[in-house]
mmCIF file of C-alpha atoms and ligand atoms in Angstrom:
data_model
loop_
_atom_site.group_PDB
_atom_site.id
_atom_site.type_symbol
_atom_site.label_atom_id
_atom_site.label_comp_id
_atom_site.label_asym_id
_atom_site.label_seq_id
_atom_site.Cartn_x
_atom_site.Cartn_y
_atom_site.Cartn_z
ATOM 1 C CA UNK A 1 -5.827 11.828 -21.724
ATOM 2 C CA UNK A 2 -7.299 11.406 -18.276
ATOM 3 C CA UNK A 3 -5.208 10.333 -15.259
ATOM 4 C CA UNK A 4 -7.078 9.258 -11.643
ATOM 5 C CA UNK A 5 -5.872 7.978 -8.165
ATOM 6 C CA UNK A 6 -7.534 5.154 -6.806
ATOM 7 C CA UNK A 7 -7.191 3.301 -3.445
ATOM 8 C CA UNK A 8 -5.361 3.917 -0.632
ATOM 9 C CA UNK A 9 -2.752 7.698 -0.979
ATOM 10 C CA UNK A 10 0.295 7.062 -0.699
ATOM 11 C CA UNK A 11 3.952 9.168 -0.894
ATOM 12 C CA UNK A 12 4.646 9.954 -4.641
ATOM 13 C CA UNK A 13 1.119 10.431 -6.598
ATOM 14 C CA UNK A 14 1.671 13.867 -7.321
ATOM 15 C CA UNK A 15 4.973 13.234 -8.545
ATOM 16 C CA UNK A 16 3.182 10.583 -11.250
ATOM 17 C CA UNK A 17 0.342 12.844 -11.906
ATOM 18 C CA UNK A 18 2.721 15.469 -12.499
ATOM 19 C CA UNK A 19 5.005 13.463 -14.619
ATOM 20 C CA UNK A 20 1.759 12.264 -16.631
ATOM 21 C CA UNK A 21 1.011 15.719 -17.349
ATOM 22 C CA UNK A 22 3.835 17.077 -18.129
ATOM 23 C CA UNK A 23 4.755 14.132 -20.766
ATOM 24 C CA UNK A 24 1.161 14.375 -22.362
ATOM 25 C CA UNK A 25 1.511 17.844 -22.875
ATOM 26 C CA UNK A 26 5.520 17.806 -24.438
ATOM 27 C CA UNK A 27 4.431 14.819 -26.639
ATOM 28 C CA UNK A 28 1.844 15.982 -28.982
ATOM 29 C CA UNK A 29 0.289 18.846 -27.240
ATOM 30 C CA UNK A 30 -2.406 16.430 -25.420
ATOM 31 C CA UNK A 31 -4.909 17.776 -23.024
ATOM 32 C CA UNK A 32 -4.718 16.203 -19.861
ATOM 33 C CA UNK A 33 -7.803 16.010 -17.549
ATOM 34 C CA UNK A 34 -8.023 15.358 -13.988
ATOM 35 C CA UNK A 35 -10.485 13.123 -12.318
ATOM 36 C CA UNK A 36 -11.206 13.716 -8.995
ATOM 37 C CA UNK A 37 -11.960 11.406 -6.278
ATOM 38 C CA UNK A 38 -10.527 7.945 -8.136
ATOM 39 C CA UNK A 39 -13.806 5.941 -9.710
ATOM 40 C CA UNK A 40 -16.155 7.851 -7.594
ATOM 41 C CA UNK A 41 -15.285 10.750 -9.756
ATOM 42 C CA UNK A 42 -15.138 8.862 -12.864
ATOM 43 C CA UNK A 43 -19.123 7.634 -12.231
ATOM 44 C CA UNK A 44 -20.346 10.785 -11.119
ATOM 45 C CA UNK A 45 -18.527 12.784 -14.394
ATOM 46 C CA UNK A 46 -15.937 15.059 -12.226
ATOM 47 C CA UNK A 47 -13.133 16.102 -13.705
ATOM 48 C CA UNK A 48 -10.655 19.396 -13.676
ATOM 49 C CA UNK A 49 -8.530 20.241 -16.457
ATOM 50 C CA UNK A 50 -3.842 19.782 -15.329
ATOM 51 C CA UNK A 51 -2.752 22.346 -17.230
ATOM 52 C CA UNK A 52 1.340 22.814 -16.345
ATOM 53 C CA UNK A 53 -0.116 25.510 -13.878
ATOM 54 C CA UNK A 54 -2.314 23.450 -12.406
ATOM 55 C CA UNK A 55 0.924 20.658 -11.520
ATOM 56 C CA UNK A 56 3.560 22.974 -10.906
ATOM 57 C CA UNK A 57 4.946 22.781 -7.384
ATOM 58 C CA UNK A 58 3.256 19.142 -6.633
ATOM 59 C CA UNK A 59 6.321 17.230 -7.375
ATOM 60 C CA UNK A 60 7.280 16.883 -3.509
ATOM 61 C CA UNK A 61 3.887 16.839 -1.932
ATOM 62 C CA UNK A 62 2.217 13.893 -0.162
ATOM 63 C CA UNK A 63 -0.947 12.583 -0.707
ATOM 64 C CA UNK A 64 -2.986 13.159 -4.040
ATOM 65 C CA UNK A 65 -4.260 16.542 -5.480
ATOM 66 C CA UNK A 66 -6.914 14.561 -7.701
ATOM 67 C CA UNK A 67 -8.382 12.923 -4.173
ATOM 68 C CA UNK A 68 -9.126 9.216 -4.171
ATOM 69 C CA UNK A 69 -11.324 6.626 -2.116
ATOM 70 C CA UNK A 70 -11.081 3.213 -2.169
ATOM 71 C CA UNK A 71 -14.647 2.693 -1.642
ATOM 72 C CA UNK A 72 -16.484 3.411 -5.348
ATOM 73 C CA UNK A 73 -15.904 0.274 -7.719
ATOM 74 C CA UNK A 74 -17.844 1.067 -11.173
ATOM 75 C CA UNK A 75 -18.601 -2.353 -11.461
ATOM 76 C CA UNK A 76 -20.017 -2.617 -8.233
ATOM 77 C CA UNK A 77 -20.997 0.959 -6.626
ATOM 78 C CA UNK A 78 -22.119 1.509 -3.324
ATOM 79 C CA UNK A 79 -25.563 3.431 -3.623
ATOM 80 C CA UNK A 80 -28.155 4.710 -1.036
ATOM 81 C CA UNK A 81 -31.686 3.434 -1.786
ATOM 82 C CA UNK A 82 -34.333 3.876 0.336
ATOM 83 C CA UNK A 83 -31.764 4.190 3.325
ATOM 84 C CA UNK A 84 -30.043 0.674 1.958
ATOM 85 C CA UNK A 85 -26.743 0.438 0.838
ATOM 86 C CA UNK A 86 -27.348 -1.702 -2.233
ATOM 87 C CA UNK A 87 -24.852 -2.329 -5.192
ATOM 88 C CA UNK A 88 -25.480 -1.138 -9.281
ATOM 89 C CA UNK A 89 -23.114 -1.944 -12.358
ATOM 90 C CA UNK A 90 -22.343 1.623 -13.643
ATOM 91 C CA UNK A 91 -19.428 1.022 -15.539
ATOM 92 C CA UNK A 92 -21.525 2.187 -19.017
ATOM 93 C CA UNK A 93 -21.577 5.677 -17.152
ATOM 94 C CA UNK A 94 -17.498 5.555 -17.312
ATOM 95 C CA UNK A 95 -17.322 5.130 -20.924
ATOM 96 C CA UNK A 96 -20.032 7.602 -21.130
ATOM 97 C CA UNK A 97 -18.244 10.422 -18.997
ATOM 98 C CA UNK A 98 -14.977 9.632 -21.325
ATOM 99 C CA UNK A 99 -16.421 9.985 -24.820
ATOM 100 C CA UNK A 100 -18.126 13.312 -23.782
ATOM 101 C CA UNK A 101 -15.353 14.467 -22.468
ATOM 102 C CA UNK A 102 -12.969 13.592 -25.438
ATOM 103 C CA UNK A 103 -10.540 11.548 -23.600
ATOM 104 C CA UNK A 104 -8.712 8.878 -25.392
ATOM 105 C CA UNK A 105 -6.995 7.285 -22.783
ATOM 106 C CA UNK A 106 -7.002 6.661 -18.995
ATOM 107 C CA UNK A 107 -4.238 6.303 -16.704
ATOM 108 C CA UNK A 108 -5.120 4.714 -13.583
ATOM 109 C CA UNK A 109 -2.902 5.195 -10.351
ATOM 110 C CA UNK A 110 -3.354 2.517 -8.016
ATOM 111 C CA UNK A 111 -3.087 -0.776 -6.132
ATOM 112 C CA UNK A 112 -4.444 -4.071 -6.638
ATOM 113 C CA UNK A 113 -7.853 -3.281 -6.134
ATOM 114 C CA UNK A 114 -7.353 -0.318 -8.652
ATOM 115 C CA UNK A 115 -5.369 -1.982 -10.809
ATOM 116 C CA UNK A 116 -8.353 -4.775 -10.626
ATOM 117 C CA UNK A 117 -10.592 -2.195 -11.910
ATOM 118 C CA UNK A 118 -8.138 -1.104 -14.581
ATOM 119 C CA UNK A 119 -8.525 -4.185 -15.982
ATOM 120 C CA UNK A 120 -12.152 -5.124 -16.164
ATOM 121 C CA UNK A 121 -12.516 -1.565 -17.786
ATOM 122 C CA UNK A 122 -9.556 -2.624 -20.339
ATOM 123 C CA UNK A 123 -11.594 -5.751 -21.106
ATOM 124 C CA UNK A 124 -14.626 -3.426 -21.721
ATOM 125 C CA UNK A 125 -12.996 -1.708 -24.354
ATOM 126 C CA UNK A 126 -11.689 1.712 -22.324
ATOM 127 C CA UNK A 127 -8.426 2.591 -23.491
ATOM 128 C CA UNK A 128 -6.541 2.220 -20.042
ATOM 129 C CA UNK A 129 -3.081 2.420 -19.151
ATOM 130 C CA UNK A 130 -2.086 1.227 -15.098
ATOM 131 C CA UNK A 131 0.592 2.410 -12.767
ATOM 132 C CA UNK A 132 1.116 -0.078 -9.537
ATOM 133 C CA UNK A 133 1.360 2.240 -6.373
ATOM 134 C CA UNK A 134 1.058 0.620 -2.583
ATOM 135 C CA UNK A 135 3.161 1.506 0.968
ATOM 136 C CA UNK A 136 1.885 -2.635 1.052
ATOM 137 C CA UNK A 137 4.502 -3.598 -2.348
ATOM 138 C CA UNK A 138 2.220 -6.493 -3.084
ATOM 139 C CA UNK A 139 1.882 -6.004 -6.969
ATOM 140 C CA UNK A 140 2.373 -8.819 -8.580
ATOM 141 C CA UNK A 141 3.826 -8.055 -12.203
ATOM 142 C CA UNK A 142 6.327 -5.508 -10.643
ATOM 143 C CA UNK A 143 9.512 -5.557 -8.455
ATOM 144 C CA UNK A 144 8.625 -2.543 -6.333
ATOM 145 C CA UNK A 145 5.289 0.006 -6.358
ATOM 146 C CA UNK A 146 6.421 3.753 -5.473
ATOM 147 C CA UNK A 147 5.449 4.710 -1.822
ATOM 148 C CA UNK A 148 6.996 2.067 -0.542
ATOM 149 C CA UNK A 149 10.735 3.050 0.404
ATOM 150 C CA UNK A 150 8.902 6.454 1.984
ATOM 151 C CA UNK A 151 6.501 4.402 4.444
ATOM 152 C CA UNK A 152 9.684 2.259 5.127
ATOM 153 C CA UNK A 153 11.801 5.179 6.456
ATOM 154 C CA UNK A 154 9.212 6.280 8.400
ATOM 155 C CA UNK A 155 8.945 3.192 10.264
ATOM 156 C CA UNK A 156 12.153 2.801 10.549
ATOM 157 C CA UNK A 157 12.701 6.203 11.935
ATOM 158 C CA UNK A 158 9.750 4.804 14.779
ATOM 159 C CA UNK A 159 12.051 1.608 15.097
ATOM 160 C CA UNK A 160 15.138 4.168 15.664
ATOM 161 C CA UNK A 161 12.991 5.806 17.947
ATOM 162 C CA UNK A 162 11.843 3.268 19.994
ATOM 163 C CA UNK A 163 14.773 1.519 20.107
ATOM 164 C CA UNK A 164 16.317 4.439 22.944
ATOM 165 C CA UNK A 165 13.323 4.099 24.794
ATOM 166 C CA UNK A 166 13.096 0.387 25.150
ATOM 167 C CA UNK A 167 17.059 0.453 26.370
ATOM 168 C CA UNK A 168 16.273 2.765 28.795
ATOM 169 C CA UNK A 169 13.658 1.510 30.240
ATOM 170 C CA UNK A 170 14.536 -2.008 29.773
ATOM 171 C CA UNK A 171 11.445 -2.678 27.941
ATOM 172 C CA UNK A 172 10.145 -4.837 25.005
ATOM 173 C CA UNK A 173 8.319 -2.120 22.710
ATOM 174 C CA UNK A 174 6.255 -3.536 19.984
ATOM 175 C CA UNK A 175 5.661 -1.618 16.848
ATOM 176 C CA UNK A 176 2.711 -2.426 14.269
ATOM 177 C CA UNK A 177 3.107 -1.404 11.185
ATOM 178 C CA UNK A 178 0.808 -2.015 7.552
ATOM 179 C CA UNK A 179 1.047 -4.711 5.513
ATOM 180 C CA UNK A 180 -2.715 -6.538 4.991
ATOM 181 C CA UNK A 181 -1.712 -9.462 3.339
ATOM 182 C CA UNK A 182 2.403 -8.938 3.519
ATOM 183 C CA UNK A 183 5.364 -8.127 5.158
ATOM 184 C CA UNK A 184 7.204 -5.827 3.126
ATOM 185 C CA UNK A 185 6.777 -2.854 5.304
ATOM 186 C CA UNK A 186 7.722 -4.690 8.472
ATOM 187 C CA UNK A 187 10.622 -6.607 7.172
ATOM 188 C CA UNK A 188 12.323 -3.577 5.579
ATOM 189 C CA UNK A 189 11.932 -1.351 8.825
ATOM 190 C CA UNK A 190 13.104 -4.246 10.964
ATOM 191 C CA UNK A 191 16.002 -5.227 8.809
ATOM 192 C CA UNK A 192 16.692 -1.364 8.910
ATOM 193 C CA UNK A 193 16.021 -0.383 12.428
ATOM 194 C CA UNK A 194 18.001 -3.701 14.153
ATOM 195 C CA UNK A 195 14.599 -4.810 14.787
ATOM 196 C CA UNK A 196 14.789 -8.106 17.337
ATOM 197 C CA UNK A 197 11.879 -9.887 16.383
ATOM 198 C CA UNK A 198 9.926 -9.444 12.931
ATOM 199 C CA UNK A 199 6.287 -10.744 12.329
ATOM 200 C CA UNK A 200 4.828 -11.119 8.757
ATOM 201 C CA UNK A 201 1.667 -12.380 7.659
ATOM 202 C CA UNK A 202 3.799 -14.886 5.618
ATOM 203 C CA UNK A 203 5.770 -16.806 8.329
ATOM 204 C CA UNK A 204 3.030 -17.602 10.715
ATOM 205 C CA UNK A 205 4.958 -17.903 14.423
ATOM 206 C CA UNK A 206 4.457 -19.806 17.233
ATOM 207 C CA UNK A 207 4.158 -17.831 20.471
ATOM 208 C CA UNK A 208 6.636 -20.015 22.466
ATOM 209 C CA UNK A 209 8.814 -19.113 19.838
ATOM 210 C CA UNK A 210 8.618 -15.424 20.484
ATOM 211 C CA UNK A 211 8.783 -15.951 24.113
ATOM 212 C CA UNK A 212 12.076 -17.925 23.530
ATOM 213 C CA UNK A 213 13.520 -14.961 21.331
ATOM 214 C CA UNK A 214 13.148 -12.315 24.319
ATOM 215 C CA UNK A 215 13.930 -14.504 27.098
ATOM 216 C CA UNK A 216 17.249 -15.443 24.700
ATOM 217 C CA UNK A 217 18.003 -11.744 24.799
ATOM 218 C CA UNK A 218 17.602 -11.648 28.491
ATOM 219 C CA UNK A 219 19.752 -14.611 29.249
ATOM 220 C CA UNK A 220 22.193 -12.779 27.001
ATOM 221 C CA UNK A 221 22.449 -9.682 28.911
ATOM 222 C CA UNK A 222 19.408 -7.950 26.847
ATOM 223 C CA UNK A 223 16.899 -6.695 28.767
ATOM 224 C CA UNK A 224 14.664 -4.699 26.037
ATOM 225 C CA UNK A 225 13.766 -6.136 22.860
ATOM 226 C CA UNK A 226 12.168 -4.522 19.621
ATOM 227 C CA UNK A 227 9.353 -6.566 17.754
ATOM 228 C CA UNK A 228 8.029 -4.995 14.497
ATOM 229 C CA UNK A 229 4.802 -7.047 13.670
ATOM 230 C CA UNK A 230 2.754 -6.268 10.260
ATOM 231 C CA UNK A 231 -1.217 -5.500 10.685
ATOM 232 C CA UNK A 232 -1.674 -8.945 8.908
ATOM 233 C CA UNK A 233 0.307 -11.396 10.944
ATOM 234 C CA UNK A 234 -1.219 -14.384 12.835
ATOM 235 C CA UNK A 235 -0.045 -16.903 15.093
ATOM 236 C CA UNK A 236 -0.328 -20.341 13.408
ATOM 237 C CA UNK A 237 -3.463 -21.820 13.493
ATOM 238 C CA UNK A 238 -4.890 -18.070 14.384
ATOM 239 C CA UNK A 239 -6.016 -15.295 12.190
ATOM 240 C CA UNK A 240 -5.601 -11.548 11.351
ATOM 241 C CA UNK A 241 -7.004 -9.088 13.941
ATOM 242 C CA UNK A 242 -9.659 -7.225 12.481
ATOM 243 C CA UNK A 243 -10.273 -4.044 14.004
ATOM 244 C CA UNK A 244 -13.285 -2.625 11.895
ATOM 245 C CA UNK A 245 -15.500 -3.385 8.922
ATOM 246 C CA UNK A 246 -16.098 -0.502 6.156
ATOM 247 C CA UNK A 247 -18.779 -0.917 4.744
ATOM 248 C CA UNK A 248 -19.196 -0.143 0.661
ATOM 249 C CA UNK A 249 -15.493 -0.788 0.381
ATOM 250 C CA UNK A 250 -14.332 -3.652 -1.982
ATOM 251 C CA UNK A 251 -12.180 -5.546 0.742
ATOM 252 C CA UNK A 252 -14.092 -3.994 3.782
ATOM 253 C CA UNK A 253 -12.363 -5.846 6.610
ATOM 254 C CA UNK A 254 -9.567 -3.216 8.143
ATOM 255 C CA UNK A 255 -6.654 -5.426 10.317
ATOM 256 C CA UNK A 256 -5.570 -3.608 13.323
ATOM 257 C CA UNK A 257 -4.756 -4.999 17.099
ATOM 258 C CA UNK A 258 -1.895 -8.116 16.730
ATOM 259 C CA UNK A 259 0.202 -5.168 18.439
ATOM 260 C CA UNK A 260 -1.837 -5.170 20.924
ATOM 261 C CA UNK A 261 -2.113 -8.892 21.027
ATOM 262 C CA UNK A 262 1.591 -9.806 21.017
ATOM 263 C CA UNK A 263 2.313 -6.771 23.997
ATOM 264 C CA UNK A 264 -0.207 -8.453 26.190
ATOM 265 C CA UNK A 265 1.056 -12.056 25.974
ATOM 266 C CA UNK A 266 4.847 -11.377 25.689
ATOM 267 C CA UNK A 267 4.433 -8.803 29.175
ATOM 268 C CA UNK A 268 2.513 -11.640 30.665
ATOM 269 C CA UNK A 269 4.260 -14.915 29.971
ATOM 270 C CA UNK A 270 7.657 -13.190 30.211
ATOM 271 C CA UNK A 271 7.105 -10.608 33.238
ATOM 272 C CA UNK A 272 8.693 -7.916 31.280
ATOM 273 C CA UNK A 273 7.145 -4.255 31.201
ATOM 274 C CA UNK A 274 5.748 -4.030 27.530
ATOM 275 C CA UNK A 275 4.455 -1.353 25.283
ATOM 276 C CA UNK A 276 2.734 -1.224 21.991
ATOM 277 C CA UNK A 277 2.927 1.650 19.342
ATOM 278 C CA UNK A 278 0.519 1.327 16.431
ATOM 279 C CA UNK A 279 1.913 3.718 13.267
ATOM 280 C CA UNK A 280 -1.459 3.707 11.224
ATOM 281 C CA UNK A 281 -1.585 6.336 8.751
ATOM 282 C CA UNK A 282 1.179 8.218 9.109
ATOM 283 C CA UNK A 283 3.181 5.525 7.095
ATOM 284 C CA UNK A 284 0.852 6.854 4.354
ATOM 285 C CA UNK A 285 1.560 10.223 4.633
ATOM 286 C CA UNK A 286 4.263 12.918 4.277
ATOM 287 C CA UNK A 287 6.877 13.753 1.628
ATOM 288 C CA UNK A 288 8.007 11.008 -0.609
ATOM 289 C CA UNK A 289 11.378 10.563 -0.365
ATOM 290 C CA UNK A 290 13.803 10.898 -3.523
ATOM 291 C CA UNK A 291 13.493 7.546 -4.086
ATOM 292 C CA UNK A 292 10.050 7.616 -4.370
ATOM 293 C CA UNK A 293 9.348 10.754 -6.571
ATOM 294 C CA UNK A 294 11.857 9.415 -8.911
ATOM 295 C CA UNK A 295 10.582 6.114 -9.490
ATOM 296 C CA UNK A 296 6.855 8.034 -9.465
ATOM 297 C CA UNK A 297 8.391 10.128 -12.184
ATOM 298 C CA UNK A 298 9.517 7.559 -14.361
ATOM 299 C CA UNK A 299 6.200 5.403 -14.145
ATOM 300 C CA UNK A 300 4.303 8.882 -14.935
ATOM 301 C CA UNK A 301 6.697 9.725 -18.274
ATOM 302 C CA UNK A 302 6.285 5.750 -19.023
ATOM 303 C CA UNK A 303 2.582 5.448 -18.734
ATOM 304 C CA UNK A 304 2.366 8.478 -20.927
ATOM 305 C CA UNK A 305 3.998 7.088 -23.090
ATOM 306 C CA UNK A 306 1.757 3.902 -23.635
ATOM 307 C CA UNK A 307 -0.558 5.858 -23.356
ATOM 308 C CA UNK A 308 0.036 8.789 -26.565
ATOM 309 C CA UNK A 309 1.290 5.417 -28.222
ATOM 310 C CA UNK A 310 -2.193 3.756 -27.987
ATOM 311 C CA UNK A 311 -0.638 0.652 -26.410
ATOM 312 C CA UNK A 312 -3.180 -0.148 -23.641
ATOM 313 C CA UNK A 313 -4.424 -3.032 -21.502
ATOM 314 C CA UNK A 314 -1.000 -2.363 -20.076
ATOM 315 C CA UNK A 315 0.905 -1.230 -16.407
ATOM 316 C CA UNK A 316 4.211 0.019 -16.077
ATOM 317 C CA UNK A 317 6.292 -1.921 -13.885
ATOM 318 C CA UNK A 318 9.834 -2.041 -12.991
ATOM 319 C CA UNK A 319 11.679 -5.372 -13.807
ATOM 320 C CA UNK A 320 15.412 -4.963 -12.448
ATOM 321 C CA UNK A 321 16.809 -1.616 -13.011
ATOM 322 C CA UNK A 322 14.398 -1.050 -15.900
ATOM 323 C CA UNK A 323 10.542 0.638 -16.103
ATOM 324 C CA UNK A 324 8.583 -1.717 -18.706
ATOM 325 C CA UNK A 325 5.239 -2.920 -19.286
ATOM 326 C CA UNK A 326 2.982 -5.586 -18.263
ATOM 327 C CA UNK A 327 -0.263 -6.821 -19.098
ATOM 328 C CA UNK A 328 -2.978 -5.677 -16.920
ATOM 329 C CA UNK A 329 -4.045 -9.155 -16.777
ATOM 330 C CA UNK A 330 -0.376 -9.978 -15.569
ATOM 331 C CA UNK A 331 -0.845 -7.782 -12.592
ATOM 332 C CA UNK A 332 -4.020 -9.026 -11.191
ATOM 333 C CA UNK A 333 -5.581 -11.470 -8.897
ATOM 334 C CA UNK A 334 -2.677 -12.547 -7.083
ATOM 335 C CA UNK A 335 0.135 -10.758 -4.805
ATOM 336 C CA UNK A 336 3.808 -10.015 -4.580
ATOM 337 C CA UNK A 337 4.648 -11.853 -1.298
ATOM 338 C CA UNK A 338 7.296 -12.202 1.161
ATOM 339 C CA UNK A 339 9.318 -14.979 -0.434
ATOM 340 C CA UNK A 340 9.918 -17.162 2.568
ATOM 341 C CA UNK A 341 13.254 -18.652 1.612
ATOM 342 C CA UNK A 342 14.162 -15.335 -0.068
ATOM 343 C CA UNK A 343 17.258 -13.768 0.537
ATOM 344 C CA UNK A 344 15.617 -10.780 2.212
ATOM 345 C CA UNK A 345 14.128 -13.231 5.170
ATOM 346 C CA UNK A 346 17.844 -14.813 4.948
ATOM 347 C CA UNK A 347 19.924 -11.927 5.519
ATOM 348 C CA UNK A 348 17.479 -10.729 8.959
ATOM 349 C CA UNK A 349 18.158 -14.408 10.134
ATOM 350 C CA UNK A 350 21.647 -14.570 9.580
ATOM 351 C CA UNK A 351 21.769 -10.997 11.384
ATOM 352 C CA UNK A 352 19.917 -12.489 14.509
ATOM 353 C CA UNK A 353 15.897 -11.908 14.103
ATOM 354 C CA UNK A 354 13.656 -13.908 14.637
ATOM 355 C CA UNK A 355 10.353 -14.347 12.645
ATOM 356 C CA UNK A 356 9.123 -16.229 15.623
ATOM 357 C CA UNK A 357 8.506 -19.354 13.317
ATOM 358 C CA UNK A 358 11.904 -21.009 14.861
ATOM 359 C CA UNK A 359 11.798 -24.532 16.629
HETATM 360 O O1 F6P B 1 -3.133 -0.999 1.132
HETATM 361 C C1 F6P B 1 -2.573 0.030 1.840
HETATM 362 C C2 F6P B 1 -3.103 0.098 3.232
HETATM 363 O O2 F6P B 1 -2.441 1.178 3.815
HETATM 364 C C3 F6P B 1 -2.966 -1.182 4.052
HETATM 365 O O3 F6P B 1 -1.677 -1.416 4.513
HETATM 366 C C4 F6P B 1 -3.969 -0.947 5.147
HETATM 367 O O4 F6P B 1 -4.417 -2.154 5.682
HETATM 368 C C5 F6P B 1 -5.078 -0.238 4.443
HETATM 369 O O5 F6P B 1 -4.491 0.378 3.311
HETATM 370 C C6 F6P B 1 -5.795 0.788 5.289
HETATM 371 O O6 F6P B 1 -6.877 1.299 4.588
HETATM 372 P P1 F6P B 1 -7.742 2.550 5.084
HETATM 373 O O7 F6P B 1 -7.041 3.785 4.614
HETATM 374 O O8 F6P B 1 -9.061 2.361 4.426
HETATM 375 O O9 F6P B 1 -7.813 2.506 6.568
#
């Protein structure tokens, strides 16, 4: 068996990797390879063998041990020729670097760019098992990707922390937070910080309506607010800030400066001092939180599973309290979104945020 990391880290790989490992070798004494660096690895034929050694003591660690990039895309790799960045199908080498190596079947740790992959491979004929990770939580096919509750309490520990400031100071402090094409990550931190005003790339809002929200406060005796805006929001009619291109990556538009954006028109149609805090990476990073590892852990032990049972084509997913299966095809080209009328948007409304969409 072979088990990579593609995309974007995030809290709780090890914890699958480990899980992977572990279950391969119980079951029926499997050897377990390691690919390093996600595809990249898996085109260029690197691999290191997990012995138990070799995943002993990863269990609580951030980030991945195997490496990953969400750059290389088999079907469509990023090459240097003649000082041009130019684009070659070398998914043959995959299949290649797996037969020689003896592996059987390939567990692929990822998103839905990964999990794209996963897929095209699956239809190719490679033996390929997915498990949906993502801080973002927009896998379709699955109620929640690991990763996700971890990035949330670190935002919400910024929310907690901003909050003192802003009353102090009497000051409307704007956190952005991730979330490309959803809101996940912003609703969960605001709904757990007391956030004032949340903005997700799924409720497009209306600046006067976030003007109205703080100068409501105001009137009301409030005289800081806390908006948590995701990377991916937009006013309506407007679109994402994109902060940088990258280039050789699949999707290689990065989102980064509605913080920014939103500080600079609320301080100047509303007079109050403002101040933006952008939490980047560090929502990717760190331990993973109980939570996480165990859900990580059960995907890992499930996928192995599928895997040593030669069902593949598949990715674990949770549905309810249980860890099942999906089709690969089940899980791809479209995302898990905020649902608008949900009860998750419901409950923040009903507890007084706005989503700056009111009126
Ligand atoms: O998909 C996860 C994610 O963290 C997004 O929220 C974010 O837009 C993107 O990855 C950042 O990617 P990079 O690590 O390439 O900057």
């Amino acid at each position: 068996m072979a088990v990579l990391t593609g995309g974007g880290d995030c809290p709780g790989l090890n914890a699958v990797i480990r899980a992977v490992a572990l279950t391969a070798a119980a079951g029926q004494g499997c050897r377990v390879l390691g690919i390093e660096d996600g595809f990249a690895g898996l085109v260029e034929g690197r691999c290191r063998e997990l012995t138990r050694q070799e995943v002993s003591g990863i269990l609580d660690r951030g980030g991945t041990v195997l490496g990953t990039t969400n750059r290389e895309n088999p079907f469509h790799y990023p090459l240097r020729e003649d000082g041009k960045l130019v684009y070659r199908d070398l998914s043959d080498r995959v299949a290649r670097n797996l037969q020689q190596w003896g592996v059987e079947a390939l567990v692929v740790i990822g998103g839905d760019g990964s999990m794209n992959i996963a897929h095209e491979l699956s239809e190719k004929g490679v033996p390929v098992v997915g498990v949906p990770k993502t801080i973002d939580n927009d896998l379709a096919a699955t109620d929640l990707t690991f990763g996700f509750y971890t990035a949330v309490a670190t935002a919400t520990e910024a929310v907690d922390k901003l909050h003192t400031t802003a009353e102090s100071h009497h000051r409307v402090m704007v956190l952005e937070v991730m979330g490309r094409y959803t809101g996940w990550i912003a609703l969960a931190s605001g709904l757990a910080g007391g956030a004032d005003l949340v903005l997700i790339p799924e409720l497009p809002f209306t600046w006067e309506a976030v003007i109205r929200a703080i100068e409501a406060r105001r009137r009301a005796g409030k005289k800081y607010s806390i908006v948590v805006v995701a990377e991916g929001a937009a006013a309506r009619g407007e679109q994402p800030v994109v902060k940088r291109r990258v280039e050789g990556s699949e999707e290689p538009v990065r989102l980064g400066g509605i913080g920014e954006l939103v500080g600079s028109q609320v301080e100047r149609r509303t007079g109050l001092e403002t101040r933006v805090t952008v939490l980047g990476h560090v929502q990717r990073g760190g331990i993973p939180s109980a939570f996480d590892r165990i859900l990580a852990t059960r995907y890992g032990v499930a996928a192995a599973r599928l895997a040593l049972e030669g069902r593949f084509g598949q990715m674990v997913s949770l549905q309810g309290d249980a860890v099942g299966a999906v089709p690969l095809a089940a899980a791809v080209g479209r995302l898990r979104t905020v649902p608008p009328q949900g009860e998750l948007v419901a409950a923040a409304r009903a507890t007084g945020v706005s989503f700056g969409d009111e009126g």
